[in-house]
PDB file of C-alpha atoms in Angstrom:
ATOM      1  CA  MET A   1       3.853  11.869 -55.223  1.00 62.00           C
ATOM      2  CA  ALA A   2       6.543  12.407 -57.738  1.00 84.00           C
ATOM      3  CA  LEU A   3      10.251  12.352 -58.086  1.00 88.00           C
ATOM      4  CA  THR A   4      11.967  15.378 -56.561  1.00 90.00           C
ATOM      5  CA  LEU A   5      15.597  16.361 -57.028  1.00 92.00           C
ATOM      6  CA  LEU A   6      17.692  19.199 -55.587  1.00 92.00           C
ATOM      7  CA  GLY A   7      19.414  21.689 -57.824  1.00 92.00           C
ATOM      8  CA  ARG A   8      21.008  25.075 -57.827  1.00 92.00           C
ATOM      9  CA  LYS A   9      19.866  28.170 -59.679  1.00 92.00           C
ATOM     10  CA  VAL A  10      22.524  29.276 -62.150  1.00 91.00           C
ATOM     11  CA  GLY A  11      20.804  32.319 -63.583  1.00 90.00           C
ATOM     12  CA  MET A  12      18.427  33.541 -66.243  1.00 90.00           C
ATOM     13  CA  THR A  13      18.736  33.959 -69.968  1.00 89.00           C
ATOM     14  CA  GLN A  14      16.476  33.760 -72.967  1.00 90.00           C
ATOM     15  CA  TRP A  15      15.734  30.709 -75.050  1.00 90.00           C
ATOM     16  CA  PHE A  16      14.364  30.194 -78.526  1.00 89.00           C
ATOM     17  CA  ASP A  17      11.414  27.804 -78.395  1.00 86.00           C
ATOM     18  CA  GLY A  18      10.228  25.530 -81.169  1.00 80.00           C
ATOM     19  CA  GLU A  19       8.481  28.340 -83.009  1.00 81.00           C
ATOM     20  CA  GLY A  20      11.536  30.561 -82.948  1.00 83.00           C
ATOM     21  CA  LYS A  21      10.167  32.817 -80.257  1.00 88.00           C
ATOM     22  CA  ALA A  22      12.498  34.079 -77.548  1.00 90.00           C
ATOM     23  CA  VAL A  23      11.131  33.108 -74.144  1.00 92.00           C
ATOM     24  CA  PRO A  24      12.461  33.865 -70.634  1.00 94.00           C
ATOM     25  CA  ALA A  25      14.368  30.937 -69.187  1.00 92.00           C
ATOM     26  CA  THR A  26      16.096  29.914 -65.982  1.00 93.00           C
ATOM     27  CA  VAL A  27      19.103  27.612 -65.933  1.00 92.00           C
ATOM     28  CA  VAL A  28      19.268  25.138 -63.047  1.00 93.00           C
ATOM     29  CA  GLN A  29      22.222  22.900 -62.280  1.00 92.00           C
ATOM     30  CA  VAL A  30      21.157  19.480 -61.028  1.00 91.00           C
ATOM     31  CA  GLU A  31      24.055  17.588 -59.568  1.00 90.00           C
ATOM     32  CA  PRO A  32      23.165  13.936 -59.174  1.00 91.00           C
ATOM     33  CA  SER A  33      21.521  12.859 -55.945  1.00 91.00           C
ATOM     34  CA  VAL A  34      22.151   9.417 -54.533  1.00 91.00           C
ATOM     35  CA  VAL A  35      19.512   7.103 -53.111  1.00 91.00           C
ATOM     36  CA  VAL A  36      20.306   6.548 -49.430  1.00 91.00           C
ATOM     37  CA  GLN A  37      17.263   4.700 -48.145  1.00 90.00           C
ATOM     38  CA  LEU A  38      14.033   3.205 -49.420  1.00 90.00           C
ATOM     39  CA  LYS A  39      10.971   3.887 -47.299  1.00 90.00           C
ATOM     40  CA  ARG A  40       8.235   1.286 -47.577  1.00 89.00           C
ATOM     41  CA  ARG A  41       4.706   1.216 -46.332  1.00 88.00           C
ATOM     42  CA  GLU A  42       5.332  -1.773 -44.058  1.00 89.00           C
ATOM     43  CA  SER A  43       8.310  -0.322 -42.246  1.00 88.00           C
ATOM     44  CA  ASP A  44       7.728   3.432 -42.420  1.00 88.00           C
ATOM     45  CA  GLY A  45       4.021   3.867 -43.001  1.00 90.00           C
ATOM     46  CA  TYR A  46       4.527   5.617 -46.328  1.00 90.00           C
ATOM     47  CA  THR A  47       6.465   5.158 -49.535  1.00 90.00           C
ATOM     48  CA  ALA A  48       9.386   7.375 -50.465  1.00 90.00           C
ATOM     49  CA  ILE A  49      13.036   7.381 -51.330  1.00 91.00           C
ATOM     50  CA  GLN A  50      15.561   9.223 -49.213  1.00 92.00           C
ATOM     51  CA  LEU A  51      18.168  11.065 -51.242  1.00 92.00           C
ATOM     52  CA  GLY A  52      21.517  12.663 -50.461  1.00 91.00           C
ATOM     53  CA  TRP A  53      22.884  15.627 -52.366  1.00 90.00           C
ATOM     54  CA  GLY A  54      26.062  17.693 -52.439  1.00 86.00           C
ATOM     55  CA  GLY A  55      29.570  16.828 -51.365  1.00 82.00           C
ATOM     56  CA  VAL A  56      30.692  17.246 -47.760  1.00 82.00           C
ATOM     57  CA  LYS A  57      33.662  16.149 -45.695  1.00 79.00           C
ATOM     58  CA  GLY A  58      32.528  13.254 -43.556  1.00 69.00           C
ATOM     59  CA  GLY A  59      33.941  14.815 -40.400  1.00 75.00           C
ATOM     60  CA  LYS A  60      31.526  17.725 -40.674  1.00 82.00           C
ATOM     61  CA  LEU A  61      28.515  15.512 -40.091  1.00 85.00           C
ATOM     62  CA  PRO A  62      27.407  14.191 -36.702  1.00 87.00           C
ATOM     63  CA  LYS A  63      28.354  10.588 -36.069  1.00 88.00           C
ATOM     64  CA  PRO A  64      24.820   9.160 -36.292  1.00 88.00           C
ATOM     65  CA  LEU A  65      24.443  10.617 -39.784  1.00 88.00           C
ATOM     66  CA  ARG A  66      27.806   9.289 -40.845  1.00 88.00           C
ATOM     67  CA  GLY A  67      26.658   5.873 -39.706  1.00 88.00           C
ATOM     68  CA  HIS A  68      23.475   6.290 -41.715  1.00 89.00           C
ATOM     69  CA  PHE A  69      25.463   6.917 -44.899  1.00 88.00           C
ATOM     70  CA  GLN A  70      27.850   4.097 -44.074  1.00 88.00           C
ATOM     71  CA  LYS A  71      24.952   1.702 -43.733  1.00 88.00           C
ATOM     72  CA  ALA A  72      23.778   2.662 -47.203  1.00 86.00           C
ATOM     73  CA  GLY A  73      27.315   2.306 -48.495  1.00 86.00           C
ATOM     74  CA  VAL A  74      27.438   5.798 -50.046  1.00 86.00           C
ATOM     75  CA  ALA A  75      29.750   8.753 -49.447  1.00 86.00           C
ATOM     76  CA  PRO A  76      28.341  11.347 -47.006  1.00 88.00           C
ATOM     77  CA  ARG A  77      26.242  14.113 -48.560  1.00 89.00           C
ATOM     78  CA  ARG A  78      25.473  17.601 -47.350  1.00 90.00           C
ATOM     79  CA  LYS A  79      21.708  17.428 -47.671  1.00 89.00           C
ATOM     80  CA  LEU A  80      19.285  14.608 -46.961  1.00 91.00           C
ATOM     81  CA  TYR A  81      15.774  14.872 -48.333  1.00 92.00           C
ATOM     82  CA  GLU A  82      12.910  12.671 -49.372  1.00 91.00           C
ATOM     83  CA  ALA A  83      10.926  12.259 -52.555  1.00 90.00           C
ATOM     84  CA  ARG A  84       7.517  10.685 -52.158  1.00 90.00           C
ATOM     85  CA  VAL A  85       7.274   8.026 -54.839  1.00 88.00           C
ATOM     86  CA  ASP A  86       4.660   5.347 -55.238  1.00 86.00           C
ATOM     87  CA  ASP A  87       7.059   2.474 -55.740  1.00 85.00           C
ATOM     88  CA  PRO A  88      10.384   2.821 -53.875  1.00 84.00           C
ATOM     89  CA  ASP A  89      11.457  -0.586 -55.117  1.00 84.00           C
ATOM     90  CA  ALA A  90      11.880   0.855 -58.580  1.00 85.00           C
ATOM     91  CA  PHE A  91      15.068   2.416 -57.162  1.00 87.00           C
ATOM     92  CA  GLN A  92      18.154   0.927 -55.551  1.00 87.00           C
ATOM     93  CA  VAL A  93      20.216   2.248 -52.679  1.00 88.00           C
ATOM     94  CA  GLY A  94      23.348   3.866 -54.115  1.00 85.00           C
ATOM     95  CA  GLN A  95      21.682   4.714 -57.413  1.00 88.00           C
ATOM     96  CA  GLU A  96      22.458   8.201 -58.753  1.00 88.00           C
ATOM     97  CA  LEU A  97      19.647  10.356 -60.087  1.00 89.00           C
ATOM     98  CA  GLY A  98      20.387  13.465 -62.124  1.00 89.00           C
ATOM     99  CA  VAL A  99      19.010  15.565 -64.958  1.00 89.00           C
ATOM    100  CA  GLU A 100      18.444  12.495 -67.109  1.00 89.00           C
ATOM    101  CA  GLN A 101      15.321  11.924 -64.991  1.00 89.00           C
ATOM    102  CA  PHE A 102      13.692  14.885 -66.731  1.00 90.00           C
ATOM    103  CA  SER A 103      12.649  15.103 -70.348  1.00 89.00           C
ATOM    104  CA  GLU A 104      12.195  18.098 -72.615  1.00 89.00           C
ATOM    105  CA  GLY A 105       8.678  19.431 -72.764  1.00 88.00           C
ATOM    106  CA  GLU A 106       7.565  18.014 -69.439  1.00 91.00           C
ATOM    107  CA  LEU A 107       6.251  20.211 -66.625  1.00 92.00           C
ATOM    108  CA  VAL A 108       7.910  20.597 -63.238  1.00 93.00           C
ATOM    109  CA  ASP A 109       7.179  22.418 -59.989  1.00 93.00           C
ATOM    110  CA  VAL A 110      10.069  24.300 -58.428  1.00 94.00           C
ATOM    111  CA  THR A 111      10.308  25.139 -54.725  1.00 94.00           C
ATOM    112  CA  GLY A 112      12.868  27.553 -53.319  1.00 94.00           C
ATOM    113  CA  ILE A 113      13.388  30.270 -50.759  1.00 95.00           C
ATOM    114  CA  SER A 114      12.677  33.702 -52.187  1.00 95.00           C
ATOM    115  CA  LYS A 115      15.159  36.550 -51.945  1.00 95.00           C
ATOM    116  CA  GLY A 116      15.030  38.178 -48.517  1.00 95.00           C
ATOM    117  CA  ARG A 117      14.080  41.832 -48.629  1.00 95.00           C
ATOM    118  CA  GLY A 118      14.408  42.600 -44.916  1.00 96.00           C
ATOM    119  CA  PHE A 119      11.952  44.967 -43.255  1.00 96.00           C
ATOM    120  CA  ALA A 120      10.008  46.294 -46.216  1.00 94.00           C
ATOM    121  CA  GLY A 121       7.394  49.013 -46.480  1.00 94.00           C
ATOM    122  CA  THR A 122       3.889  48.562 -47.790  1.00 94.00           C
ATOM    123  CA  ILE A 123       4.769  49.686 -51.303  1.00 94.00           C
ATOM    124  CA  LYS A 124       7.341  46.946 -51.882  1.00 94.00           C
ATOM    125  CA  ARG A 125       5.636  44.333 -49.714  1.00 95.00           C
ATOM    126  CA  TRP A 126       1.998  44.694 -50.730  1.00 94.00           C
ATOM    127  CA  GLY A 127       2.089  46.845 -53.830  1.00 94.00           C
ATOM    128  CA  PHE A 128       0.424  49.883 -52.254  1.00 93.00           C
ATOM    129  CA  SER A 129       0.388  53.074 -54.321  1.00 93.00           C
ATOM    130  CA  TYR A 130       2.741  55.946 -53.795  1.00 93.00           C
ATOM    131  CA  ARG A 131       1.277  59.229 -52.683  1.00 92.00           C
ATOM    132  CA  PRO A 132       1.796  62.269 -54.890  1.00 93.00           C
ATOM    133  CA  LYS A 133       5.348  63.501 -54.917  1.00 92.00           C
ATOM    134  CA  SER A 134       4.361  67.153 -55.238  1.00 92.00           C
ATOM    135  CA  HIS A 135       1.493  69.542 -54.536  1.00 93.00           C
ATOM    136  CA  GLY A 136       2.305  69.837 -50.866  1.00 91.00           C
ATOM    137  CA  HIS A 137       2.759  66.136 -50.068  1.00 89.00           C
ATOM    138  CA  LYS A 138       5.668  64.895 -48.057  1.00 88.00           C
ATOM    139  CA  LEU A 139       4.821  61.398 -46.740  1.00 91.00           C
ATOM    140  CA  ILE A 140       5.305  59.750 -50.106  1.00 91.00           C
ATOM    141  CA  ARG A 141       5.739  56.087 -49.091  1.00 92.00           C
ATOM    142  CA  ARG A 142       3.596  55.985 -45.909  1.00 90.00           C
ATOM    143  CA  PRO A 143       0.783  53.401 -45.820  1.00 90.00           C
ATOM    144  CA  GLY A 144      -2.171  55.738 -45.225  1.00 88.00           C
ATOM    145  CA  THR A 145      -4.880  54.761 -42.751  1.00 88.00           C
ATOM    146  CA  ALA A 146      -4.986  51.480 -40.842  1.00 89.00           C
ATOM    147  CA  GLY A 147      -8.799  51.438 -40.741  1.00 87.00           C
ATOM    148  CA  PRO A 148     -11.946  53.406 -39.934  1.00 90.00           C
ATOM    149  CA  MET A 149     -11.983  55.667 -36.824  1.00 91.00           C
ATOM    150  CA  GLY A 150     -15.271  54.324 -35.506  1.00 91.00           C
ATOM    151  CA  LEU A 151     -14.030  50.742 -35.358  1.00 90.00           C
ATOM    152  CA  ARG A 152     -11.594  51.558 -32.493  1.00 91.00           C
ATOM    153  CA  LYS A 153      -9.247  48.788 -33.542  1.00 92.00           C
ATOM    154  CA  VAL A 154      -7.153  47.538 -36.444  1.00 92.00           C
ATOM    155  CA  ILE A 155      -8.503  44.551 -38.356  1.00 92.00           C
ATOM    156  CA  LYS A 156      -6.384  41.431 -38.024  1.00 92.00           C
ATOM    157  CA  GLY A 157      -4.312  40.698 -41.058  1.00 92.00           C
ATOM    158  CA  LYS A 158      -4.138  44.391 -42.038  1.00 93.00           C
ATOM    159  CA  LYS A 159      -1.341  44.806 -44.560  1.00 93.00           C
ATOM    160  CA  MET A 160       1.486  46.576 -42.771  1.00 94.00           C
ATOM    161  CA  PRO A 161       5.242  47.017 -43.219  1.00 94.00           C
ATOM    162  CA  GLY A 162       7.325  44.134 -41.977  1.00 94.00           C
ATOM    163  CA  HIS A 163       9.631  41.306 -42.903  1.00 96.00           C
ATOM    164  CA  PHE A 164       9.324  40.416 -46.576  1.00 95.00           C
ATOM    165  CA  GLY A 165      10.829  37.635 -48.656  1.00 91.00           C
ATOM    166  CA  ALA A 166      13.025  34.714 -47.557  1.00 92.00           C
ATOM    167  CA  GLU A 167       9.961  32.476 -47.495  1.00 94.00           C
ATOM    168  CA  THR A 168       9.331  29.173 -49.226  1.00 95.00           C
ATOM    169  CA  VAL A 169       7.752  29.713 -52.621  1.00 95.00           C
ATOM    170  CA  THR A 170       6.635  27.107 -55.143  1.00 93.00           C
ATOM    171  CA  ILE A 171       6.234  27.918 -58.815  1.00 93.00           C
ATOM    172  CA  ARG A 172       4.156  25.299 -60.569  1.00 92.00           C
ATOM    173  CA  ASN A 173       4.007  24.113 -64.161  1.00 92.00           C
ATOM    174  CA  LEU A 174       7.336  25.290 -65.486  1.00 93.00           C
ATOM    175  CA  GLN A 175       8.115  23.755 -68.837  1.00 92.00           C
ATOM    176  CA  VAL A 176      11.455  22.021 -69.323  1.00 93.00           C
ATOM    177  CA  LEU A 177      12.936  23.633 -72.429  1.00 91.00           C
ATOM    178  CA  LYS A 178      16.216  21.746 -72.521  1.00 89.00           C
ATOM    179  CA  VAL A 179      18.008  18.955 -70.699  1.00 91.00           C
ATOM    180  CA  ASP A 180      21.800  19.094 -70.949  1.00 89.00           C
ATOM    181  CA  GLU A 181      23.023  15.785 -69.591  1.00 88.00           C
ATOM    182  CA  ALA A 182      26.689  16.514 -70.245  1.00 86.00           C
ATOM    183  CA  ARG A 183      26.700  19.533 -67.974  1.00 86.00           C
ATOM    184  CA  GLY A 184      23.866  18.475 -65.686  1.00 88.00           C
ATOM    185  CA  LEU A 185      21.751  21.504 -66.582  1.00 90.00           C
ATOM    186  CA  LEU A 186      18.033  22.078 -66.948  1.00 91.00           C
ATOM    187  CA  VAL A 187      16.568  25.037 -68.793  1.00 92.00           C
ATOM    188  CA  LEU A 188      13.136  25.944 -67.474  1.00 93.00           C
ATOM    189  CA  ARG A 189      10.699  28.348 -68.997  1.00 94.00           C
ATOM    190  CA  GLY A 190      10.029  31.283 -66.685  1.00 93.00           C
ATOM    191  CA  SER A 191      11.489  32.376 -63.384  1.00 94.00           C
ATOM    192  CA  VAL A 192      12.245  30.568 -60.178  1.00 94.00           C
ATOM    193  CA  PRO A 193      12.387  31.808 -56.558  1.00 95.00           C
ATOM    194  CA  GLY A 194      15.600  32.795 -54.824  1.00 94.00           C
ATOM    195  CA  PRO A 195      19.021  34.170 -55.674  1.00 93.00           C
ATOM    196  CA  ARG A 196      21.573  32.656 -58.017  1.00 91.00           C
ATOM    197  CA  LYS A 197      23.251  29.667 -56.365  1.00 90.00           C
ATOM    198  CA  GLY A 198      20.109  29.217 -54.266  1.00 92.00           C
ATOM    199  CA  ILE A 199      19.055  25.641 -53.620  1.00 93.00           C
ATOM    200  CA  LEU A 200      15.876  24.523 -55.397  1.00 93.00           C
ATOM    201  CA  LYS A 201      13.643  21.498 -55.230  1.00 93.00           C
ATOM    202  CA  ILE A 202      12.533  20.383 -58.666  1.00 93.00           C
ATOM    203  CA  ARG A 203       9.540  18.061 -58.650  1.00 91.00           C
ATOM    204  CA  LYS A 204       7.942  16.369 -61.599  1.00 89.00           C
ATOM    205  CA  HIS A 205       4.513  17.898 -61.975  1.00 86.00           C
ATOM    206  CA  ASP A 206       1.636  15.472 -61.606  1.00 79.00           C
ATOM    207  CA  ALA A 207      -2.132  15.948 -61.529  1.00 59.00           C
TER     208      ALA A 207
ATOM    209  CA  MET B   1      30.224  24.828 -56.691  1.00 44.00           C
ATOM    210  CA  THR B   2      32.949  25.279 -59.289  1.00 47.00           C
ATOM    211  CA  GLY B   3      32.742  26.581 -62.796  1.00 51.00           C
ATOM    212  CA  MET B   4      29.242  27.920 -62.410  1.00 57.00           C
ATOM    213  CA  ASP B   5      30.280  31.201 -63.980  1.00 63.00           C
ATOM    214  CA  ASP B   6      29.861  30.472 -67.628  1.00 76.00           C
ATOM    215  CA  LEU B   7      27.410  27.619 -67.658  1.00 81.00           C
ATOM    216  CA  ILE B   8      24.841  29.911 -69.226  1.00 79.00           C
ATOM    217  CA  GLY B   9      27.269  31.053 -71.899  1.00 80.00           C
ATOM    218  CA  ALA B  10      28.050  27.430 -72.716  1.00 79.00           C
ATOM    219  CA  LEU B  11      24.366  26.601 -73.057  1.00 79.00           C
ATOM    220  CA  GLU B  12      23.686  29.620 -75.227  1.00 79.00           C
ATOM    221  CA  GLU B  13      26.355  28.549 -77.665  1.00 78.00           C
ATOM    222  CA  GLU B  14      23.892  26.075 -79.085  1.00 78.00           C
ATOM    223  CA  HIS B  15      21.794  28.963 -80.397  1.00 80.00           C
ATOM    224  CA  LEU B  16      24.685  30.962 -81.819  1.00 84.00           C
ATOM    225  CA  LYS B  17      24.755  31.415 -85.568  1.00 85.00           C
ATOM    226  CA  GLU B  18      27.631  32.202 -87.858  1.00 85.00           C
ATOM    227  CA  TRP B  19      27.129  35.542 -89.521  1.00 88.00           C
ATOM    228  CA  PRO B  20      29.444  37.593 -91.692  1.00 90.00           C
ATOM    229  CA  GLU B  21      31.177  40.361 -89.797  1.00 89.00           C
ATOM    230  CA  PHE B  22      29.418  43.719 -89.782  1.00 90.00           C
ATOM    231  CA  ARG B  23      29.342  46.718 -87.530  1.00 89.00           C
ATOM    232  CA  PRO B  24      27.150  49.756 -86.931  1.00 91.00           C
ATOM    233  CA  GLY B  25      27.049  51.952 -90.006  1.00 87.00           C
ATOM    234  CA  ASP B  26      27.207  49.059 -92.448  1.00 89.00           C
ATOM    235  CA  ILE B  27      24.340  48.359 -94.778  1.00 89.00           C
ATOM    236  CA  ILE B  28      23.076  44.799 -94.524  1.00 91.00           C
ATOM    237  CA  ARG B  29      20.181  42.743 -95.762  1.00 92.00           C
ATOM    238  CA  ILE B  30      18.594  40.097 -93.591  1.00 92.00           C
ATOM    239  CA  TYR B  31      16.347  37.264 -94.720  1.00 92.00           C
ATOM    240  CA  GLU B  32      13.720  36.252 -92.218  1.00 90.00           C
ATOM    241  CA  ARG B  33      11.472  33.212 -92.437  1.00 88.00           C
ATOM    242  CA  VAL B  34       7.855  34.266 -92.342  1.00 87.00           C
ATOM    243  CA  SER B  35       5.096  31.703 -92.205  1.00 82.00           C
ATOM    244  CA  GLU B  36       1.827  32.609 -93.873  1.00 78.00           C
ATOM    245  CA  GLY B  37      -0.507  29.836 -92.940  1.00 80.00           C
ATOM    246  CA  ALA B  38       1.097  26.667 -94.177  1.00 82.00           C
ATOM    247  CA  ARG B  39       3.505  28.396 -96.541  1.00 84.00           C
ATOM    248  CA  GLU B  40       6.889  29.705 -95.551  1.00 84.00           C
ATOM    249  CA  ARG B  41       8.819  32.354 -97.389  1.00 86.00           C
ATOM    250  CA  LEU B  42      11.880  34.515 -96.893  1.00 88.00           C
ATOM    251  CA  GLN B  43      11.310  38.181 -96.279  1.00 89.00           C
ATOM    252  CA  PRO B  44      14.283  40.454 -96.841  1.00 91.00           C
ATOM    253  CA  PHE B  45      14.872  43.659 -94.907  1.00 91.00           C
ATOM    254  CA  GLU B  46      17.684  45.922 -95.986  1.00 90.00           C
ATOM    255  CA  GLY B  47      19.018  48.917 -94.138  1.00 89.00           C
ATOM    256  CA  VAL B  48      21.769  50.530 -92.172  1.00 90.00           C
ATOM    257  CA  VAL B  49      22.851  49.026 -88.846  1.00 91.00           C
ATOM    258  CA  LEU B  50      22.228  51.528 -86.065  1.00 91.00           C
ATOM    259  CA  ARG B  51      23.423  49.411 -83.173  1.00 92.00           C
ATOM    260  CA  ARG B  52      24.280  45.965 -81.928  1.00 92.00           C
ATOM    261  CA  SER B  53      23.352  45.447 -78.325  1.00 91.00           C
ATOM    262  CA  GLY B  54      23.596  42.565 -75.881  1.00 88.00           C
ATOM    263  CA  SER B  55      25.932  39.608 -75.991  1.00 85.00           C
ATOM    264  CA  GLY B  56      25.853  35.880 -76.534  1.00 85.00           C
ATOM    265  CA  SER B  57      22.647  34.453 -77.932  1.00 86.00           C
ATOM    266  CA  ARG B  58      20.781  37.523 -76.651  1.00 88.00           C
ATOM    267  CA  GLU B  59      22.464  39.923 -79.064  1.00 90.00           C
ATOM    268  CA  MET B  60      20.088  42.239 -80.925  1.00 92.00           C
ATOM    269  CA  VAL B  61      20.624  44.312 -84.037  1.00 93.00           C
ATOM    270  CA  THR B  62      18.741  47.463 -85.009  1.00 93.00           C
ATOM    271  CA  ILE B  63      18.357  48.126 -88.727  1.00 92.00           C
ATOM    272  CA  ARG B  64      16.930  51.288 -90.221  1.00 90.00           C
ATOM    273  CA  ARG B  65      15.612  51.821 -93.679  1.00 88.00           C
ATOM    274  CA  ILE B  66      13.359  54.258 -95.472  1.00 86.00           C
ATOM    275  CA  ALA B  67      10.260  52.418 -96.644  1.00 84.00           C
ATOM    276  CA  ALA B  68       7.703  54.334 -98.707  1.00 84.00           C
ATOM    277  CA  GLY B  69       9.117  57.613 -97.448  1.00 82.00           C
ATOM    278  CA  VAL B  70       8.860  56.651 -93.797  1.00 85.00           C
ATOM    279  CA  GLY B  71      11.818  55.732 -91.615  1.00 87.00           C
ATOM    280  CA  VAL B  72      11.429  52.175 -90.273  1.00 90.00           C
ATOM    281  CA  GLU B  73      13.630  50.692 -87.576  1.00 92.00           C
ATOM    282  CA  ARG B  74      13.550  47.025 -86.731  1.00 92.00           C
ATOM    283  CA  THR B  75      15.309  45.456 -83.758  1.00 93.00           C
ATOM    284  CA  ILE B  76      15.805  41.739 -84.257  1.00 91.00           C
ATOM    285  CA  PRO B  77      17.432  38.982 -82.177  1.00 92.00           C
ATOM    286  CA  LEU B  78      20.598  38.250 -84.117  1.00 91.00           C
ATOM    287  CA  HIS B  79      20.553  34.553 -83.275  1.00 90.00           C
ATOM    288  CA  SER B  80      16.858  33.930 -83.845  1.00 89.00           C
ATOM    289  CA  PRO B  81      16.154  30.653 -85.630  1.00 88.00           C
ATOM    290  CA  LYS B  82      13.920  32.635 -87.955  1.00 88.00           C
ATOM    291  CA  LEU B  83      16.875  34.457 -89.460  1.00 88.00           C
ATOM    292  CA  GLU B  84      17.953  32.584 -92.551  1.00 86.00           C
ATOM    293  CA  ARG B  85      20.724  34.689 -94.043  1.00 89.00           C
ATOM    294  CA  ILE B  86      22.519  37.992 -93.631  1.00 91.00           C
ATOM    295  CA  GLU B  87      24.214  39.755 -96.522  1.00 91.00           C
ATOM    296  CA  VAL B  88      26.586  42.631 -96.037  1.00 92.00           C
ATOM    297  CA  ILE B  89      25.786  45.110 -98.820  1.00 88.00           C
ATOM    298  CA  LYS B  90      28.204  47.892 -98.032  1.00 86.00           C
ATOM    299  CA  ARG B  91      30.718  48.479 -95.279  1.00 87.00           C
ATOM    300  CA  HIS B  92      31.428  51.887 -93.849  1.00 85.00           C
ATOM    301  CA  ASN B  93      34.147  53.174 -91.593  1.00 85.00           C
ATOM    302  CA  ILE B  94      32.118  54.889 -88.932  1.00 84.00           C
ATOM    303  CA  ARG B  95      33.658  55.958 -85.639  1.00 86.00           C
ATOM    304  CA  LYS B  96      30.618  55.825 -83.405  1.00 87.00           C
ATOM    305  CA  SER B  97      29.293  52.520 -82.095  1.00 89.00           C
ATOM    306  CA  ARG B  98      25.792  54.007 -81.995  1.00 90.00           C
ATOM    307  CA  PRO B  99      25.604  56.151 -85.146  1.00 88.00           C
ATOM    308  CA  TYR B 100      22.204  57.669 -84.451  1.00 88.00           C
ATOM    309  CA  TRP B 101      23.118  60.667 -86.574  1.00 86.00           C
ATOM    310  CA  LEU B 102      22.412  58.425 -89.559  1.00 85.00           C
ATOM    311  CA  ARG B 103      18.734  58.982 -88.864  1.00 85.00           C
ATOM    312  CA  ARG B 104      19.100  62.497 -90.231  1.00 82.00           C
ATOM    313  CA  ILE B 105      20.744  61.255 -93.417  1.00 73.00           C
ATOM    314  CA  THR B 106      18.304  60.399 -96.142  1.00 66.00           C
ATOM    315  CA  ARG B 107      20.628  59.148 -98.865  1.00 65.00           C
ATOM    316  CA  LEU B 108      22.300  56.383 -96.915  1.00 60.00           C
ATOM    317  CA  HIS B 109      24.241  54.915 -99.772  1.00 59.00           C
ATOM    318  CA  LYS B 110      26.069  58.209-100.084  1.00 57.00           C
ATOM    319  CA  ILE B 111      27.710  58.206 -96.653  1.00 58.00           C
ATOM    320  CA  GLN B 112      31.258  59.667 -96.840  1.00 52.00           C
TER     321      GLN B 112
END
């Protein structure tokens, strides 16, 4: 139950931390989200705020959604998402939330969709070993055996080639190295799933 | 999404430091802050610049010197907060951007 905002991965660089050490860093652009609806226990059964993010031409949205934004009195947004917060009444409909919600040194969890790798073999997908390249070998990247002969079947969950990547991944406990309010940028220590320009959910880390 | 291209470059500017101009082949001396327990002191390192690599705040410089008869090469982030000062001792007009042939030269101050 903590504030979550959407952002976009800008790319990676290095950052000098307080001790003068260069650490790997990811830059995330957090354009402000706007509060569209407050969800309360009495009316919805749980507490949250509904947020809209990203510009969109109103005509691109279905009419019911347009009405939803109109009711809140905010311009239509491309994405609607929720952040589970304990006290929705601490926020107001129409309020804009951006990078200023984060502070330097705090920890965040980042959720994104990892880079899709298509149909991948066992070496890329599961980290299997290569076979020798020489001394009479030719099936260098093949997976080897699928199980013992006497078993007469393949164990469920056996690591095989197949679709890899493009799945939801959460990286927890990334330290906020820098908050740039003027540009709406966050600098996080470490890496983050997905390609550049990929959409990320940044959640304040609690517990 | 507009203007995403150089957001990183703009952020890195904060780390950038102003150094005197020098290029590979020059002899420079750097002063690095070293903390020994609670005390901090400046440690100089003087030598010939073998290369500058990278760009922005990630630029690195490789310096070579002969210390106690052994060749020592250090590669240091040029914009590290630990770097206090850089002095250019001697400038050389060297054509290569990566003058690795300097490793075979023992009397560096006698180049050219």
